[in-house]
Amino acid sequence: MKGSMKKVDDKWIAIQKRTFTAWVNDKLRGDKIVPDKPILDMQADFQNGLRLIELLDVLAKPRKVTRYSKNPKNRMQCLENLGAALSFIKSEGIKLVNISAEDLYGGSLKLILGLIWTLILHYQVRSTGKGFSIKKAMLMRISAELPEYSIQNFTTDWNDGRALCGLVNSIKRGTCPNHRDLDSSKGVENCRLGMDLAKEHMNIPKLILPEDLNDPSIDELSVMTYLSYFMPFSNEELLNWLRKVLPQRNIQNLTTDWISGVNFGALLDKLFEICPDWDKMDPKDKLENMKKMLALIDTHLHLKCPISAKDMTSPDIDEMSMAAFLSQIRVGRLKTGAGNFEMSILKNVIQIREPITVIVMLSEAMTEVQLELFKVYLSVAGKEIAAKLKKNDALEKVYEVTPTTVGTAYVFGQFRKIDVKGSPAAVTVGGLANEKIFIEDLPEGGVTHLNEAFTFTIVSTVPVDPKKLALLGESRGTTYKYQEELVAVDGSNKFRARMVPTENGRLSINVTFDEEHINGSPFALEVVDSNISRVDCDIPEVLHIGTPIELPINLGMASENPAAFKAWSEDPHLVEASAEKTSSDSYKVTLTPKEVGCTVIHFTFGGKPIPNTPFSVHILDCSRCIIEDLDFLDEGIDAGEAVVFQMDMRLAGGRGLLKPEVFLFDEHGNRTSARVSEYEDSKFKAETEELYEEGIYRIEIKYGGQIIKKKSFNVNREKIDDRCHVTGPGIKSAVARVPSKFKVMTMLHKAVEQKQLVVTVKSVAAGHVATVDIEDNGDTTYTVTYTCPKAGSYLINVLLGKEPVPGSPFKVPVIEGALASLCRAYGPALEPKAALMSGTPLEFFVDASQAGKGNLIVVIRGRKDDPKVFITDMGRGEYSIKFEVLGWGKYYANVWWGNNHILGSPFPLTIHKAPNPGLVKAYGPGIEPRLDINIPAEITIDTREAGFGTLGIRVHGIKDTFHVHWTQSSENPRIRIATYDPRGAGTYTISIKWEGSHIPGSPYTVEVFDPDSDQSYTSTSASSLSEDEEEEEYQGRKVKVKDARVVKKRGSLQTKQMTPAWTSTPVTTKLEPVNYKLETTPLVKAQTMPERYQQKLEIQKQQLRKEVSWTNRY
């Protein structure tokens, strides 16, 4: 046992030694990739004190260790150097315990590691010792960034690498969006991925080996040291968020700006509305303020501060501690929303004046202030009745509300006007008569649609005569009478009713038995028409964090149902959508952007999207735009020069889709656009035209339509040489085999024609000569274009009148460049008519064989998380690009070669939903159980939600007794209408398949009858031919199958479609699933069959069934 413990001890010590050695070398390297003399073994390298002193000089810069031997030759001089180093550490205010120069000289590894950890705390973590423990603070900070990983330690919780990838993604959004889906069994690969991303996007050194981080025996100090590099980035993001939330407070830091307690009050009131008097607090009374704030935080957020109020008011408090506490408050704001509640009702069928019991469960306790924002009420006939609280436990609330009107009522539970889970809930309120007959399966939310059938079920607990049931609908003077006979469902005392409203507004339904209302009657529905609704403004394409926008919604009709209109975001953590009713027919929707990303916004009326919705929005954070310092413009520029600068938009959102706009204004207000080019993923270069006119100019930079920077500057003409001036990018650098340009400004006309202006370009060493072309611009200026054949240093000689112009010869470095224009992308995923499926591996190829040396970058951007891209070098300059998109919609393949888009990039990709037969809807008289032979049978098939696939329809029946044709719906090309015209009575089987699989309810069995025939002609008399064979097409192959007829098992219910006499619009009535068995049916002749069918039947016996089918690919 002792031996195994020693092995574990030795293992973590070895890991810590490697990590701390890497930290020391990272500090010693400065701006270099590696230090000139890296530390290889701290025990040996620190022995003479020189390397330790070198480290301290770097860490404490500009302060330095003085009075030490720079060339120690004996033990005494080494000990003096080490003593000087330890004295300097103490002078920095760092407390050292039980370590001496002798310990360091003797190479005590544990004491050396302890010393390095002390330096890491002071110089890397910057701990003042006043605040939480560093471990506690870092755990609080990281758990706020990664709540989904429940980080409890700095050892085993990091072994599988997913948390590290998640931390990188939380700070640099979009760098590893699929971190939750990584295979936890591939810990080393995940750790390596996280470290690579941290290095690439934040330049964080790889202090730990991926194999060490994956090792369960890793020590926590190594992990804390590595993770401490992430904290400045995380704190910067937290500070930016606080500035957006509290713009009026001028927040500058995460320490002294918070010790008075006032800003805590402002933050709590902004997020939770629990500190309305924060602005009355006296900043001088900071201790009392802080006590009050910590109590509020404990009460409302269940967040206890690990240190006292007095310590929280110290000017020397650790930044890490304050940031950790603020980040926990930030996360706390997500724990008080509607998602904290779940509502249910005990009974959904009651008698009038019987109280409705409403149970509300909370996932965690809430304060009285928070509960005041929660409301339970009953809505019936357009009126609201508040519920009374009967039980008030911490995690369970019981309410009661008593209806006063017979019919259907709706119970709502709302937190800040947002429905909680289970809200609204429908309750059927019955009268004292007919209490054993009631109504079920009403339309969700009490809303139905204009000109679309709705259904409900009438249920009786005792046998009833359906002829005594009567249905009547009333709306604005229009009466809807149910004219068809109500048929019991599967022989039970359940009856299905169906109506089609033709006017919008309030529709009252009366259901009576023996002329008395049954339970739940009358009930009211709101008939809506989402097609007449509209968004009364331009729909935004981008949203800016810190700038909520309001969208007016005109419903086109008055609506009393609070559940009819809904607005929501697919990703509420990115954008919060809230709707407020402003009049009987209008709403105001507020979209509040919260995090950078892309999401989809939905506006529905009665569950259907209103026109021009849903729509996608990009959320931008312009405070994260990084603009090159434009201070060089403060002194102005010379006439003839252009303004060139760079912009980095990677953190601001809109990557791969948006680019900044740069405008130049002169002193007269004239505006021109600068050239903006993307030279790397979301990195841009802006370049104005060369400015020749003296005056004051202004640069204005916009991103997503928002101004992010302005800068004014002068153009100074007097600095131009009177005789000649040369300017332009071509005299600074060039790329081999790529034309470069510069301008020569003179006082001479026709200087080229008169051979006054001569330009030559020649390499310094190899003697290569560039081709030169000089264009006379007609205004005494000349444009010179030259192309260098090879890389190297070149001299540009510009002679005017046989004399070199000022600055000539110009020495220009010419580099080998990647020629993105010569790259070609091709392959299956880029084919114009390619059918690209969600969840399917996709591939294309890039041929860069003629494009020189360069780096290939491929990024797939779209409406959901970016897919991971795998690039394989196939040799000879050819690459394979593989990826798999899990979302659907419009995506773009961005392909860069040498930091420039290749020809055609970004390539549009249309990703289709994978085929799902279960989402195909079919309805209409053509698949009803019984069909009049005189009525053409119509089937409507809606494939809009079923993804990409092939639709196949097959009708099997009596040969030569029907014709089938199909049309495309004018409403939507994904809706098809098939019609078959049966000319003979009998049994028909209709098979509807999507991508080779039956849709719900298929195959359908339809009995076609002739109302003019003798009633004794049974449905089995001409239903099918026994032992017939039929041929089906499946994925291009013909398959023979034996004839089989689908019949219903006794005791089961099937799906029905009903079409009332007053409308031609069919609707699917959803009942219990059908249980089928296969059986063959011999042909029998009814004894009383009409004579006119005898001859026809004899012919049918000799013929096979006819199959009619059509397919269409979407």
CSV table of N, CA, C and O in Angstrom, one decimal, residues 371-402:
chain,number,residue,atom,x,y,z
A,371,LEU,N,-42.2,35.8,-6.1
A,371,LEU,CA,-43.5,35.2,-6.2
A,371,LEU,C,-44.6,36.2,-6.6
A,371,LEU,O,-45.6,35.8,-7.2
A,372,GLU,N,-44.4,37.5,-6.3
A,372,GLU,CA,-45.3,38.5,-6.7
A,372,GLU,C,-45.4,38.6,-8.2
A,372,GLU,O,-46.4,39.1,-8.7
A,373,LEU,N,-44.4,38.1,-8.9
A,373,LEU,CA,-44.4,38.2,-10.3
A,373,LEU,C,-45.1,37.0,-11.0
A,373,LEU,O,-45.2,36.9,-12.2
A,374,PHE,N,-45.5,36.0,-10.1
A,374,PHE,CA,-46.2,34.8,-10.6
A,374,PHE,C,-47.7,35.0,-10.4
A,374,PHE,O,-48.2,35.5,-9.4
A,375,LYS,N,-48.5,34.6,-11.4
A,375,LYS,CA,-49.9,34.8,-11.4
A,375,LYS,C,-50.6,33.6,-11.9
A,375,LYS,O,-50.2,33.0,-12.9
A,376,VAL,N,-51.7,33.2,-11.2
A,376,VAL,CA,-52.6,32.1,-11.6
A,376,VAL,C,-54.0,32.7,-11.8
A,376,VAL,O,-54.5,33.3,-10.9
A,377,TYR,N,-54.6,32.4,-12.9
A,377,TYR,CA,-55.9,33.0,-13.1
A,377,TYR,C,-56.7,32.1,-14.1
A,377,TYR,O,-56.1,31.3,-14.9
A,378,LEU,N,-58.0,32.2,-14.1
A,378,LEU,CA,-58.9,31.4,-14.9
A,378,LEU,C,-59.5,32.4,-16.0
A,378,LEU,O,-59.9,33.5,-15.7
A,379,SER,N,-59.4,32.0,-17.2
A,379,SER,CA,-59.9,32.7,-18.4
A,379,SER,C,-61.1,32.0,-19.0
A,379,SER,O,-61.0,30.9,-19.4
A,380,VAL,N,-62.3,32.6,-18.9
A,380,VAL,CA,-63.5,32.0,-19.5
A,380,VAL,C,-64.3,33.1,-20.1
A,380,VAL,O,-64.6,34.1,-19.5
A,381,ALA,N,-64.7,32.8,-21.3
A,381,ALA,CA,-65.6,33.8,-22.1
A,381,ALA,C,-65.0,35.2,-22.1
A,381,ALA,O,-65.6,36.2,-22.0
A,382,GLY,N,-63.6,35.2,-22.2
A,382,GLY,CA,-62.9,36.5,-22.3
A,382,GLY,C,-62.7,37.2,-21.0
A,382,GLY,O,-62.2,38.3,-21.0
A,383,LYS,N,-63.1,36.6,-19.9
A,383,LYS,CA,-63.0,37.3,-18.5
A,383,LYS,C,-61.9,36.5,-17.7
A,383,LYS,O,-61.8,35.3,-17.8
A,384,GLU,N,-61.2,37.2,-16.9
A,384,GLU,CA,-60.2,36.6,-16.0
A,384,GLU,C,-60.7,36.6,-14.6
A,384,GLU,O,-61.3,37.6,-14.1
A,385,ILE,N,-60.4,35.5,-13.9
A,385,ILE,CA,-60.8,35.3,-12.5
A,385,ILE,C,-59.5,34.9,-11.8
A,385,ILE,O,-58.9,33.8,-12.1
A,386,ALA,N,-59.0,35.7,-10.8
A,386,ALA,CA,-57.8,35.4,-10.1
A,386,ALA,C,-57.9,34.2,-9.2
A,386,ALA,O,-59.0,34.1,-8.5
A,387,ALA,N,-56.9,33.4,-9.1
A,387,ALA,CA,-57.0,32.2,-8.2
A,387,ALA,C,-56.4,32.6,-6.9
A,387,ALA,O,-55.6,33.5,-6.7
A,388,LYS,N,-56.9,31.9,-5.8
A,388,LYS,CA,-56.5,32.2,-4.5
A,388,LYS,C,-55.5,31.1,-4.0
A,388,LYS,O,-55.6,29.9,-4.3
A,389,LEU,N,-54.5,31.6,-3.3
A,389,LEU,CA,-53.4,30.7,-2.8
A,389,LEU,C,-53.9,30.0,-1.6
A,389,LEU,O,-54.3,30.6,-0.6
A,390,LYS,N,-53.9,28.6,-1.6
A,390,LYS,CA,-54.4,27.9,-0.5
A,390,LYS,C,-53.3,27.2,0.3
A,390,LYS,O,-53.5,26.9,1.5
A,391,LYS,N,-52.3,26.9,-0.4
A,391,LYS,CA,-51.1,26.2,0.3
A,391,LYS,C,-49.8,26.9,-0.2
A,391,LYS,O,-49.7,27.1,-1.4
A,392,ASN,N,-49.0,27.2,0.8
A,392,ASN,CA,-47.8,28.0,0.4
A,392,ASN,C,-46.5,27.4,1.0
A,392,ASN,O,-45.9,27.9,1.8
A,393,ASP,N,-46.2,26.1,0.5
A,393,ASP,CA,-44.9,25.5,0.9
A,393,ASP,C,-43.8,26.1,0.0
A,393,ASP,O,-44.1,26.7,-1.0
A,394,ALA,N,-42.6,25.8,0.4
A,394,ALA,CA,-41.5,26.4,-0.3
A,394,ALA,C,-41.4,25.9,-1.8
A,394,ALA,O,-41.2,26.7,-2.7
A,395,LEU,N,-41.7,24.6,-2.0
A,395,LEU,CA,-41.6,24.1,-3.4
A,395,LEU,C,-42.9,23.7,-3.9
A,395,LEU,O,-42.9,23.1,-5.0
A,396,GLU,N,-44.0,23.9,-3.2
A,396,GLU,CA,-45.3,23.5,-3.7
A,396,GLU,C,-46.3,24.6,-3.4
A,396,GLU,O,-46.4,24.9,-2.2
A,397,LYS,N,-47.0,25.1,-4.3
A,397,LYS,CA,-48.1,26.1,-4.1
A,397,LYS,C,-49.4,25.5,-4.6
A,397,LYS,O,-49.4,24.9,-5.7
A,398,VAL,N,-50.5,25.6,-3.9
A,398,VAL,CA,-51.8,25.1,-4.3
A,398,VAL,C,-52.7,26.3,-4.4
A,398,VAL,O,-52.9,27.1,-3.4
A,399,TYR,N,-53.4,26.5,-5.6
A,399,TYR,CA,-54.3,27.5,-5.8
A,399,TYR,C,-55.7,27.0,-6.1
A,399,TYR,O,-55.8,25.8,-6.5
A,400,GLU,N,-56.8,27.8,-5.8
A,400,GLU,CA,-58.1,27.4,-6.2
A,400,GLU,C,-58.8,28.5,-6.9
A,400,GLU,O,-58.6,29.7,-6.5
A,401,VAL,N,-59.6,28.2,-7.8
A,401,VAL,CA,-60.4,29.2,-8.5
A,401,VAL,C,-61.7,28.5,-8.9
A,401,VAL,O,-61.7,27.4,-9.4
A,402,THR,N,-62.8,29.3,-8.8
A,402,THR,CA,-64.1,28.7,-9.0
A,402,THR,C,-64.8,29.3,-10.3
A,402,THR,O,-65.0,30.5,-10.3
